[in-house]
mmCIF file of C-alpha atoms and ligand atoms in Angstrom:
data_model
loop_
_atom_site.group_PDB
_atom_site.id
_atom_site.type_symbol
_atom_site.label_atom_id
_atom_site.label_comp_id
_atom_site.label_asym_id
_atom_site.label_seq_id
_atom_site.Cartn_x
_atom_site.Cartn_y
_atom_site.Cartn_z
ATOM 1 C CA MET A 228 -10.889 7.346 -46.353
ATOM 2 C CA GLU A 229 -13.655 9.339 -44.451
ATOM 3 C CA ALA A 230 -16.319 8.595 -41.930
ATOM 4 C CA GLU A 231 -18.833 10.526 -40.053
ATOM 5 C CA CYS A 232 -18.290 12.721 -36.664
ATOM 6 C CA PRO A 233 -20.990 11.170 -34.547
ATOM 7 C CA ILE A 234 -21.472 14.364 -32.560
ATOM 8 C CA CYS A 235 -21.339 16.774 -34.847
ATOM 9 C CA GLY A 236 -22.265 15.455 -38.291
ATOM 10 C CA SER A 237 -18.556 16.906 -39.965
ATOM 11 C CA PRO A 238 -16.808 13.987 -42.119
ATOM 12 C CA VAL A 239 -13.617 12.788 -40.461
ATOM 13 C CA GLU A 240 -10.547 12.108 -42.554
ATOM 14 C CA LEU A 241 -8.908 8.808 -41.663
ATOM 15 C CA PRO A 242 -5.261 8.075 -42.043
ATOM 16 C CA ASP A 243 -4.124 5.247 -44.810
ATOM 17 C CA ASP A 244 -3.193 3.137 -41.937
ATOM 18 C CA VAL A 245 -6.068 3.788 -39.554
ATOM 19 C CA MET A 246 -6.553 1.043 -36.582
ATOM 20 C CA ALA A 247 -9.456 0.055 -34.735
ATOM 21 C CA GLY A 248 -8.834 1.802 -31.453
ATOM 22 C CA GLU A 249 -7.413 4.671 -32.403
ATOM 23 C CA LEU A 250 -8.082 8.378 -31.319
ATOM 24 C CA LEU A 251 -8.991 11.379 -33.252
ATOM 25 C CA GLU A 252 -10.125 14.833 -32.598
ATOM 26 C CA CYS A 253 -12.824 15.999 -34.886
ATOM 27 C CA PRO A 254 -11.459 19.083 -36.678
ATOM 28 C CA SER A 255 -15.061 20.625 -36.927
ATOM 29 C CA CYS A 256 -16.029 19.836 -32.827
ATOM 30 C CA GLY A 257 -12.690 18.895 -31.671
ATOM 31 C CA ALA A 258 -14.580 16.106 -29.940
ATOM 32 C CA THR A 259 -12.061 13.001 -29.351
ATOM 33 C CA LEU A 260 -13.227 9.734 -31.351
ATOM 34 C CA GLU A 261 -12.241 6.114 -31.199
ATOM 35 C CA VAL A 262 -11.946 4.431 -34.438
ATOM 36 C CA TYR A 263 -13.801 1.410 -34.883
ATOM 37 C CA GLU A 264 -14.896 -1.690 -37.060
ATOM 38 C CA GLN A 265 -17.663 -3.106 -38.531
ATOM 39 C CA ASP A 266 -18.137 -5.156 -40.827
ATOM 40 C CA GLY A 267 -14.954 -4.044 -42.790
ATOM 41 C CA THR A 268 -15.734 -0.379 -42.714
ATOM 42 C CA PHE A 269 -14.141 1.875 -40.049
ATOM 43 C CA LEU A 270 -16.649 4.258 -38.076
ATOM 44 C CA LEU A 271 -16.267 6.545 -35.372
ATOM 45 C CA ARG A 272 -17.912 6.417 -31.976
ATOM 46 C CA GLU A 273 -16.777 9.151 -29.044
ATOM 47 C CA ALA A 274 -13.708 7.877 -27.249
ATOM 48 C CA GLU A 275 -13.774 6.641 -23.849
ATOM 49 C CA GLU A 276 -13.000 8.932 -21.030
ATOM 50 C CA ILE A 277 -9.104 9.267 -20.636
ATOM 51 C CA GLY A 278 -7.992 7.205 -17.674
ATOM 52 C CA GLU A 279 -5.938 8.414 -14.625
ATOM 53 C CA ASP A 280 -3.646 5.524 -15.430
ATOM 54 C CA TRP A 281 -3.412 6.618 -19.271
ATOM 55 C CA GLY A 282 0.372 7.502 -20.065
ATOM 56 C CA GLU A 283 3.846 5.565 -20.868
ATOM 57 C CA MET B 93 -1.161 -5.941 -27.286
ATOM 58 C CA ILE B 94 -2.976 -2.412 -27.677
ATOM 59 C CA ASP B 95 -5.626 -0.795 -26.608
ATOM 60 C CA HIS B 96 -5.555 2.996 -28.446
ATOM 61 C CA PRO B 97 -2.673 2.353 -31.417
ATOM 62 C CA ARG B 98 -0.575 5.412 -31.295
ATOM 63 C CA LEU B 99 2.209 5.981 -34.006
ATOM 64 C CA GLU B 100 4.527 4.159 -31.889
ATOM 65 C CA GLU B 101 2.647 0.884 -32.512
ATOM 66 C CA LYS B 102 2.064 1.206 -36.345
ATOM 67 C CA LEU B 103 6.109 1.576 -36.742
ATOM 68 C CA ILE B 104 6.628 -1.635 -34.130
ATOM 69 C CA HIS B 105 3.877 -3.312 -36.248
ATOM 70 C CA ARG B 106 5.869 -2.136 -39.594
ATOM 71 C CA ALA B 107 9.141 -2.877 -38.210
ATOM 72 C CA LEU B 108 8.181 -6.550 -37.111
ATOM 73 C CA SER B 109 6.637 -7.431 -40.480
ATOM 74 C CA GLU B 110 9.924 -6.022 -42.289
ATOM 75 C CA ARG B 111 11.859 -8.406 -40.793
ATOM 76 C CA GLY B 112 9.676 -11.303 -41.493
ATOM 77 C CA ILE B 113 8.218 -11.896 -37.781
ATOM 78 C CA ARG B 114 4.534 -12.602 -37.991
ATOM 79 C CA ALA B 115 2.860 -9.969 -35.740
ATOM 80 C CA GLY B 116 -0.439 -9.630 -35.099
ATOM 81 C CA ILE B 117 -2.478 -6.640 -33.245
ATOM 82 C CA LEU B 118 -4.418 -7.561 -30.729
ATOM 83 C CA ASN B 119 -6.921 -4.809 -28.949
ATOM 84 C CA VAL B 120 -7.790 -5.814 -25.165
ATOM 85 C CA THR B 121 -10.645 -3.606 -25.763
ATOM 86 C CA SER B 122 -12.390 -5.773 -28.134
ATOM 87 C CA VAL B 123 -11.233 -9.425 -27.293
ATOM 88 C CA PRO B 124 -11.362 -10.771 -24.217
ATOM 89 C CA LEU B 125 -8.161 -12.918 -23.236
ATOM 90 C CA PRO B 126 -8.820 -16.536 -21.415
ATOM 91 C CA LEU B 127 -7.236 -16.499 -17.746
ATOM 92 C CA ASP B 128 -7.010 -20.425 -18.171
ATOM 93 C CA GLY B 129 -5.760 -20.218 -21.821
ATOM 94 C CA LEU B 130 -3.157 -21.848 -23.964
ATOM 95 C CA ARG B 131 -0.098 -19.768 -25.464
ATOM 96 C CA ILE B 132 -1.230 -17.551 -27.981
ATOM 97 C CA ALA B 133 2.079 -16.259 -28.942
ATOM 98 C CA GLU B 134 6.064 -16.718 -27.901
ATOM 99 C CA VAL B 135 7.031 -13.151 -27.585
ATOM 100 C CA ALA B 136 3.962 -10.246 -26.777
ATOM 101 C CA LEU B 137 5.132 -6.184 -27.013
ATOM 102 C CA ILE B 138 2.844 -4.655 -24.607
ATOM 103 C CA ARG B 139 1.871 -1.343 -26.148
ATOM 104 C CA THR B 140 -1.528 -0.080 -24.190
ATOM 105 C CA VAL B 141 -1.982 3.733 -23.420
ATOM 106 C CA GLY B 142 -3.745 2.400 -20.042
ATOM 107 C CA MET B 143 -1.361 0.960 -17.498
ATOM 108 C CA PHE B 144 -3.617 -1.171 -15.614
ATOM 109 C CA ARG B 145 -4.380 -2.640 -18.889
ATOM 110 C CA GLY B 146 -0.835 -3.183 -19.907
ATOM 111 C CA VAL B 147 -0.196 -4.576 -16.886
ATOM 112 C CA ARG B 148 -3.074 -7.543 -16.585
ATOM 113 C CA ALA B 149 -2.965 -8.506 -20.165
ATOM 114 C CA ALA B 150 1.276 -8.869 -19.749
ATOM 115 C CA ALA B 151 0.222 -10.830 -16.222
ATOM 116 C CA VAL B 152 -2.471 -13.304 -18.232
ATOM 117 C CA LEU B 153 0.338 -14.037 -21.264
ATOM 118 C CA GLU B 154 2.842 -14.803 -18.672
ATOM 119 C CA SER B 155 0.893 -16.982 -17.379
ATOM 120 C CA MET B 156 0.234 -18.966 -20.676
ATOM 121 C CA GLY B 157 4.274 -18.779 -20.848
ATOM 122 C CA VAL B 158 4.230 -15.990 -23.062
ATOM 123 C CA ARG B 159 7.311 -13.774 -23.339
ATOM 124 C CA THR B 160 6.243 -10.258 -22.282
ATOM 125 C CA ILE B 161 8.372 -6.659 -23.077
ATOM 126 C CA ASN B 162 7.661 -5.576 -20.810
ATOM 127 C CA SER B 163 6.544 -7.912 -17.997
ATOM 128 C CA SER B 164 3.504 -7.018 -15.499
ATOM 129 C CA SER B 165 5.775 -6.601 -12.773
ATOM 130 C CA THR B 166 8.106 -4.089 -14.281
ATOM 131 C CA ILE B 167 4.627 -1.995 -15.972
ATOM 132 C CA LEU B 168 3.385 -1.603 -12.796
ATOM 133 C CA ARG B 169 6.338 -1.154 -11.025
ATOM 134 C CA CYS B 170 7.646 1.740 -13.435
ATOM 135 C CA GLY B 171 3.638 2.668 -13.517
ATOM 136 C CA ASP B 172 3.107 3.729 -9.866
ATOM 137 C CA LYS B 173 5.997 6.400 -8.908
ATOM 138 C CA VAL B 174 5.705 4.838 -5.389
ATOM 139 C CA LEU B 175 7.109 1.644 -6.030
ATOM 140 C CA THR B 176 9.646 3.107 -8.591
ATOM 141 C CA TYR B 177 11.663 5.426 -6.223
ATOM 142 C CA SER B 178 11.200 2.701 -3.629
ATOM 143 C CA ILE B 179 12.895 0.293 -6.130
ATOM 144 C CA LEU B 180 15.773 2.988 -7.073
ATOM 145 C CA HIS B 181 16.201 3.655 -3.748
ATOM 146 C CA GLY B 182 16.688 0.636 -2.489
ATOM 147 C CA ALA B 183 19.219 -0.492 -5.609
ATOM 148 C CA GLY B 184 21.416 2.735 -4.625
ATOM 149 C CA LEU B 185 20.459 4.734 -7.596
ATOM 150 C CA PRO B 186 20.129 8.675 -6.395
ATOM 151 C CA ILE B 187 16.226 9.952 -6.673
ATOM 152 C CA PRO B 188 15.271 13.467 -5.791
ATOM 153 C CA ARG B 189 14.489 13.674 -2.111
ATOM 154 C CA SER B 190 11.007 12.997 -1.870
ATOM 155 C CA LEU B 191 8.346 12.194 0.576
ATOM 156 C CA LEU B 192 5.333 9.943 0.342
ATOM 157 C CA ALA B 193 1.990 11.883 1.913
ATOM 158 C CA LEU B 194 -0.807 9.846 2.228
ATOM 159 C CA GLY B 195 -3.558 12.063 3.958
ATOM 160 C CA ARG B 196 -4.333 15.918 4.086
ATOM 161 C CA GLU B 197 -1.970 16.190 7.254
ATOM 162 C CA ALA B 198 0.999 13.856 6.019
ATOM 163 C CA VAL B 199 1.325 16.514 3.041
ATOM 164 C CA LEU B 200 1.352 19.149 5.064
ATOM 165 C CA ARG B 201 4.033 18.040 7.085
ATOM 166 C CA ALA B 202 6.015 16.812 3.956
ATOM 167 C CA HIS B 203 6.007 20.294 2.530
ATOM 168 C CA ALA B 204 6.912 21.776 5.912
ATOM 169 C CA GLN B 205 10.020 20.027 5.340
ATOM 170 C CA PHE B 206 11.091 21.931 2.561
ATOM 171 C CA SER B 207 12.182 25.191 2.785
ATOM 172 C CA GLY B 208 11.831 26.567 -0.806
ATOM 173 C CA PRO B 209 8.750 25.289 -3.344
ATOM 174 C CA ALA B 210 8.423 21.717 -3.332
ATOM 175 C CA VAL B 211 6.618 19.541 -6.410
ATOM 176 C CA ASP B 212 3.415 17.847 -5.492
ATOM 177 C CA LYS B 213 2.424 14.352 -8.303
ATOM 178 C CA PRO B 214 0.240 11.868 -7.717
ATOM 179 C CA PRO B 215 1.542 8.073 -7.825
ATOM 180 C CA LEU B 216 0.200 7.523 -11.260
ATOM 181 C CA GLY B 217 0.046 9.616 -14.102
ATOM 182 C CA SER B 218 1.788 10.823 -17.177
ATOM 183 C CA TRP B 219 2.420 13.225 -19.693
ATOM 184 C CA GLY B 220 2.929 15.847 -16.625
ATOM 185 C CA ARG B 221 -0.544 15.617 -15.608
ATOM 186 C CA MET B 222 -1.692 16.645 -11.691
ATOM 187 C CA VAL B 223 2.478 17.349 -11.476
ATOM 188 C CA SER B 224 2.549 20.705 -9.871
ATOM 189 C CA LEU B 225 4.688 23.056 -8.594
ATOM 190 C CA VAL B 226 3.727 24.196 -4.280
ATOM 191 C CA ARG B 227 4.670 27.725 -3.196
ATOM 192 C CA SER B 228 2.420 28.091 -0.243
ATOM 193 C CA SER B 229 0.500 25.671 2.284
ATOM 194 C CA GLU B 230 -2.534 27.354 1.073
ATOM 195 C CA MET B 231 -2.119 25.271 -2.042
ATOM 196 C CA ALA B 232 -0.615 22.337 -0.749
ATOM 197 C CA SER B 233 -3.712 21.877 1.330
ATOM 198 C CA GLN B 234 -5.795 23.104 -1.482
ATOM 199 C CA ILE B 235 -4.144 20.014 -3.691
ATOM 200 C CA ALA B 236 -4.887 17.563 -1.091
ATOM 201 C CA GLU B 237 -8.458 18.404 -1.007
ATOM 202 C CA ALA B 238 -8.917 18.021 -4.502
ATOM 203 C CA ARG B 239 -7.145 15.072 -4.645
ATOM 204 C CA GLU B 240 -9.342 13.430 -1.834
ATOM 205 C CA LEU B 241 -12.318 13.808 -4.833
ATOM 206 C CA MET B 242 -10.259 12.125 -7.032
ATOM 207 C CA PRO B 243 -10.255 8.175 -8.045
ATOM 208 C CA SER B 244 -8.167 6.064 -5.234
ATOM 209 C CA SER B 245 -5.273 4.997 -7.337
ATOM 210 C CA VAL B 246 -4.160 9.360 -7.917
ATOM 211 C CA ARG B 247 -5.298 9.894 -4.233
ATOM 212 C CA GLY B 248 -1.600 9.831 -2.764
ATOM 213 C CA HIS B 249 1.230 12.198 -2.879
ATOM 214 C CA ILE B 250 4.538 12.358 -3.718
ATOM 215 C CA ILE B 251 5.976 15.631 -2.060
ATOM 216 C CA GLN B 252 9.396 16.132 -3.209
ATOM 217 C CA GLU B 253 12.163 18.873 -3.613
ATOM 218 C CA TYR B 254 12.093 21.104 -6.593
ATOM 219 C CA VAL B 255 15.253 20.408 -8.670
ATOM 220 C CA GLU B 256 16.679 23.521 -10.690
ATOM 221 C CA THR B 257 16.836 21.999 -14.098
ATOM 222 C CA GLY B 258 16.080 25.339 -15.697
ATOM 223 C CA GLY B 259 12.930 23.057 -17.103
ATOM 224 C CA ARG B 260 14.871 20.492 -18.738
ATOM 225 C CA ASP B 261 15.393 16.684 -18.218
ATOM 226 C CA ILE B 262 17.226 13.902 -20.049
ATOM 227 C CA ARG B 263 15.315 11.040 -21.516
ATOM 228 C CA CYS B 264 17.404 7.911 -21.967
ATOM 229 C CA LEU B 265 15.714 4.782 -24.059
ATOM 230 C CA VAL B 266 17.252 1.386 -22.584
ATOM 231 C CA LEU B 267 16.626 -1.465 -24.555
ATOM 232 C CA GLY B 268 17.973 -5.261 -23.273
ATOM 233 C CA ASP B 269 21.072 -4.092 -21.879
ATOM 234 C CA ARG B 270 21.831 -1.421 -23.988
ATOM 235 C CA LEU B 271 21.514 2.003 -24.154
ATOM 236 C CA LEU B 272 19.954 3.628 -27.415
ATOM 237 C CA GLY B 273 20.342 7.001 -26.727
ATOM 238 C CA CYS B 274 19.669 10.042 -24.828
ATOM 239 C CA MET B 275 17.550 13.453 -25.722
ATOM 240 C CA GLU B 276 17.050 16.242 -23.527
ATOM 241 C CA ARG B 277 13.284 17.929 -23.279
ATOM 242 C CA SER B 278 13.114 21.643 -22.535
ATOM 243 C CA ALA B 279 9.648 23.202 -21.186
ATOM 244 C CA ALA B 280 7.938 24.824 -24.067
ATOM 245 C CA ARG B 281 6.866 27.203 -21.025
ATOM 246 C CA GLY B 282 6.937 26.970 -17.506
ATOM 247 C CA TRP B 283 8.896 24.240 -15.892
ATOM 248 C CA LYS B 284 7.323 20.869 -17.168
ATOM 249 C CA SER B 285 9.116 19.512 -20.153
ATOM 250 C CA ASN B 286 6.696 16.668 -20.941
ATOM 251 C CA VAL B 287 6.301 16.457 -24.827
ATOM 252 C CA ALA B 288 2.878 15.603 -24.392
ATOM 253 C CA LEU B 289 3.071 19.607 -23.075
ATOM 254 C CA GLY B 290 4.804 21.044 -26.251
ATOM 255 C CA GLY B 291 8.316 20.363 -24.767
ATOM 256 C CA LYS B 292 11.073 20.620 -27.028
ATOM 257 C CA VAL B 293 13.765 18.067 -28.069
ATOM 258 C CA ARG B 294 17.330 17.501 -29.001
ATOM 259 C CA ALA B 295 19.517 14.843 -28.972
ATOM 260 C CA LEU B 296 22.180 14.892 -26.392
ATOM 261 C CA GLU B 297 25.538 13.081 -26.401
ATOM 262 C CA VAL B 298 25.459 10.276 -23.933
ATOM 263 C CA THR B 299 28.056 10.368 -21.362
ATOM 264 C CA ASP B 300 29.341 7.334 -19.237
ATOM 265 C CA GLU B 301 27.140 8.858 -16.126
ATOM 266 C CA MET B 302 24.041 9.031 -18.009
ATOM 267 C CA GLU B 303 24.939 5.409 -19.658
ATOM 268 C CA GLU B 304 25.678 3.866 -16.192
ATOM 269 C CA LEU B 305 22.357 5.640 -14.215
ATOM 270 C CA SER B 306 19.983 4.680 -17.141
ATOM 271 C CA LEU B 307 21.442 0.399 -17.099
ATOM 272 C CA ARG B 308 21.209 0.525 -13.551
ATOM 273 C CA ALA B 309 17.895 1.937 -13.213
ATOM 274 C CA ALA B 310 16.487 -0.345 -16.046
ATOM 275 C CA ARG B 311 17.928 -3.387 -14.303
ATOM 276 C CA ALA B 312 16.551 -2.318 -10.658
ATOM 277 C CA VAL B 313 12.851 -2.515 -12.311
ATOM 278 C CA GLU B 314 13.877 -5.318 -14.575
ATOM 279 C CA GLY B 315 12.616 -3.725 -17.518
ATOM 280 C CA GLU B 316 13.452 -4.675 -21.292
ATOM 281 C CA PHE B 317 12.066 -1.707 -23.030
ATOM 282 C CA VAL B 318 12.163 1.386 -20.726
ATOM 283 C CA ALA B 319 12.698 4.732 -20.992
ATOM 284 C CA ILE B 320 14.824 6.534 -17.960
ATOM 285 C CA ASP B 321 13.933 10.002 -17.068
ATOM 286 C CA ILE B 322 16.746 12.245 -15.306
ATOM 287 C CA LEU B 323 16.435 15.414 -13.325
ATOM 288 C CA SER B 324 19.848 17.136 -13.302
ATOM 289 C CA ASN B 325 21.122 20.189 -11.315
ATOM 290 C CA GLY B 326 24.810 19.271 -11.518
ATOM 291 C CA GLU B 327 23.791 16.159 -9.810
ATOM 292 C CA LEU B 328 22.370 13.470 -12.003
ATOM 293 C CA LEU B 329 19.115 11.746 -10.465
ATOM 294 C CA VAL B 330 16.363 9.530 -11.457
ATOM 295 C CA ASN B 331 12.950 11.232 -11.782
ATOM 296 C CA GLU B 332 10.858 7.601 -13.605
ATOM 297 C CA VAL B 333 11.014 4.829 -15.504
ATOM 298 C CA ASN B 334 8.622 4.737 -17.982
ATOM 299 C CA GLY B 335 7.193 0.712 -18.926
ATOM 300 C CA ILE B 336 5.347 1.528 -22.159
ATOM 301 C CA PRO B 337 7.702 4.560 -23.458
ATOM 302 C CA GLU B 338 6.486 6.731 -26.208
ATOM 303 C CA PHE B 339 9.006 7.660 -28.368
ATOM 304 C CA LYS B 340 8.158 9.258 -31.535
ATOM 305 C CA GLY B 341 9.629 12.523 -30.057
ATOM 306 C CA PHE B 342 12.829 10.717 -29.505
ATOM 307 C CA MET B 343 12.832 9.110 -32.934
ATOM 308 C CA ARG B 344 12.306 12.763 -34.574
ATOM 309 C CA ALA B 345 15.499 14.256 -32.025
ATOM 310 C CA THR B 346 17.865 11.321 -32.305
ATOM 311 C CA GLY B 347 17.549 9.697 -35.736
ATOM 312 C CA ILE B 348 17.662 6.160 -33.826
ATOM 313 C CA ASP B 349 14.910 3.696 -35.461
ATOM 314 C CA VAL B 350 13.335 2.895 -31.872
ATOM 315 C CA ALA B 351 10.804 0.588 -33.891
ATOM 316 C CA GLY B 352 13.200 -0.948 -36.064
ATOM 317 C CA GLU B 353 15.578 -1.797 -32.866
ATOM 318 C CA LEU B 354 12.662 -2.922 -31.025
ATOM 319 C CA ALA B 355 11.678 -5.390 -33.632
ATOM 320 C CA SER B 356 15.437 -6.718 -34.325
ATOM 321 C CA HIS B 357 15.359 -7.017 -30.794
ATOM 322 C CA VAL B 358 12.186 -9.053 -30.695
ATOM 323 C CA ARG B 359 14.158 -11.175 -33.888
ATOM 324 C CA GLU B 360 17.125 -11.859 -31.297
ATOM 325 C CA VAL B 361 14.723 -13.332 -28.261
ATOM 326 C CA LEU B 362 12.948 -15.228 -31.222
ATOM 327 C CA ARG B 363 16.173 -17.163 -32.104
ATOM 328 C CA SER B 364 17.095 -17.643 -29.096
HETATM 329 N N1 ATP C 78 11.184 17.441 -8.893
HETATM 330 C C1 ATP C 78 11.723 18.230 -9.827
HETATM 331 N N2 ATP C 78 11.912 19.123 -10.459
HETATM 332 C C2 ATP C 78 11.796 19.530 -11.270
HETATM 333 N N3 ATP C 78 11.335 19.537 -12.132
HETATM 334 C C3 ATP C 78 10.549 18.337 -12.274
HETATM 335 C C4 ATP C 78 9.994 17.542 -10.810
HETATM 336 N N4 ATP C 78 9.439 16.439 -11.079
HETATM 337 C C5 ATP C 78 9.068 16.663 -12.005
HETATM 338 N N5 ATP C 78 9.471 17.650 -12.981
HETATM 339 C C6 ATP C 78 9.346 18.083 -14.028
HETATM 340 O O1 ATP C 78 7.851 17.973 -14.821
HETATM 341 C C7 ATP C 78 7.568 16.818 -15.493
HETATM 342 C C8 ATP C 78 6.766 15.695 -15.326
HETATM 343 O O2 ATP C 78 7.153 15.364 -14.333
HETATM 344 P P1 ATP C 78 7.055 13.487 -13.704
HETATM 345 O O3 ATP C 78 7.816 13.621 -15.083
HETATM 346 O O4 ATP C 78 7.545 13.524 -13.065
HETATM 347 O O5 ATP C 78 5.848 13.472 -14.921
HETATM 348 P P2 ATP C 78 5.001 12.356 -15.542
HETATM 349 O O6 ATP C 78 3.143 12.881 -15.747
HETATM 350 O O7 ATP C 78 5.061 10.867 -15.427
HETATM 351 O O8 ATP C 78 5.585 12.673 -16.845
HETATM 352 P P3 ATP C 78 6.008 11.648 -18.289
HETATM 353 O O9 ATP C 78 5.349 11.475 -19.334
HETATM 354 O O10 ATP C 78 7.653 11.966 -19.213
HETATM 355 O O11 ATP C 78 5.757 10.365 -18.058
HETATM 356 C C9 ATP C 78 9.034 16.405 -16.019
HETATM 357 O O12 ATP C 78 9.053 16.161 -17.493
HETATM 358 C C10 ATP C 78 10.152 17.366 -15.289
HETATM 359 O O13 ATP C 78 10.495 18.218 -16.680
HETATM 360 MG MG1 MG C 79 5.840 8.969 -16.290
HETATM 361 ZN ZN1 ZN C 80 -17.521 16.791 -34.719
#
């Protein structure tokens, strides 16, 4: 499965077990992207900014 | 409860399904939660990357009578290191010698109390971000100045002794009242051993001292599934408790099926 990078237009490979909300890095431009689902297909959008409170 | 699912969340979901537990995934960034709602599940695993999202989602679920792992108060106590250290110290657990400095002048006066370099870290944060080794008062005031431009959640400072660990720390994972295991993380370069910064991991044999300390630390924050980070310079000191622990490095190092253990624990909770 592939989706298009919204920043540079390159195809990005999605993992088999892809989930909405997952963060991926575009191998072409390095942008951090977020997977979302629309009408049963997985698409990519620019990820929200990393929060100060992110972590474990 | 998720926001940005990682490998851990996928493994947990799979392990729950394998045990016949009906588990839904709820992304809190796309689904609103009713603040006056009826119970939507028996148990909820809080697995957000955003700490405040975790605290808030857990609180709402708790109000419905959902058993949360971890609870909102545990996630908050672990997420803010000032709260964590205060609770640990109050419970008689050893922590690095630390001062809380809430403004530029306090930062400089805190540093003056250490003869050598000291560590400056914000109250919140993970993956080693904004954790600095401060070697001069110039550097201390630069950090204080820069931090004043940051969001208020990271504006305070914990100034603490630099523990001579050789760039290593010990991570212990606690589930329920049991220590699952321990691993050592060593810094790839520099002095911070975070896996997110490329730190190397290996399994460690559990000692009685490590076990006692991590179980006491978990109990102090009322943690059900927590990771205790310990610094050692001979003496063991609790550096932090993680309330939504990441564990892929731990699984790799120790071979322990953490997701499976957690799913089995949930099954026990559901039976009781
Ligand atoms: N006082 C200290 N003395 C020596 N090393 C320290 C000290 N405090 C932190 N470190 C090192 O820096 C790393 C990052 O610090 P700390 O764990 O406090 O931050 P964190 O961002 O919460 O990390 P984590 O991802 O483990 O939650 C630690 O894993 C440890 O290797
Ligand atoms: Mg942390
Ligand atoms: Zn791209």
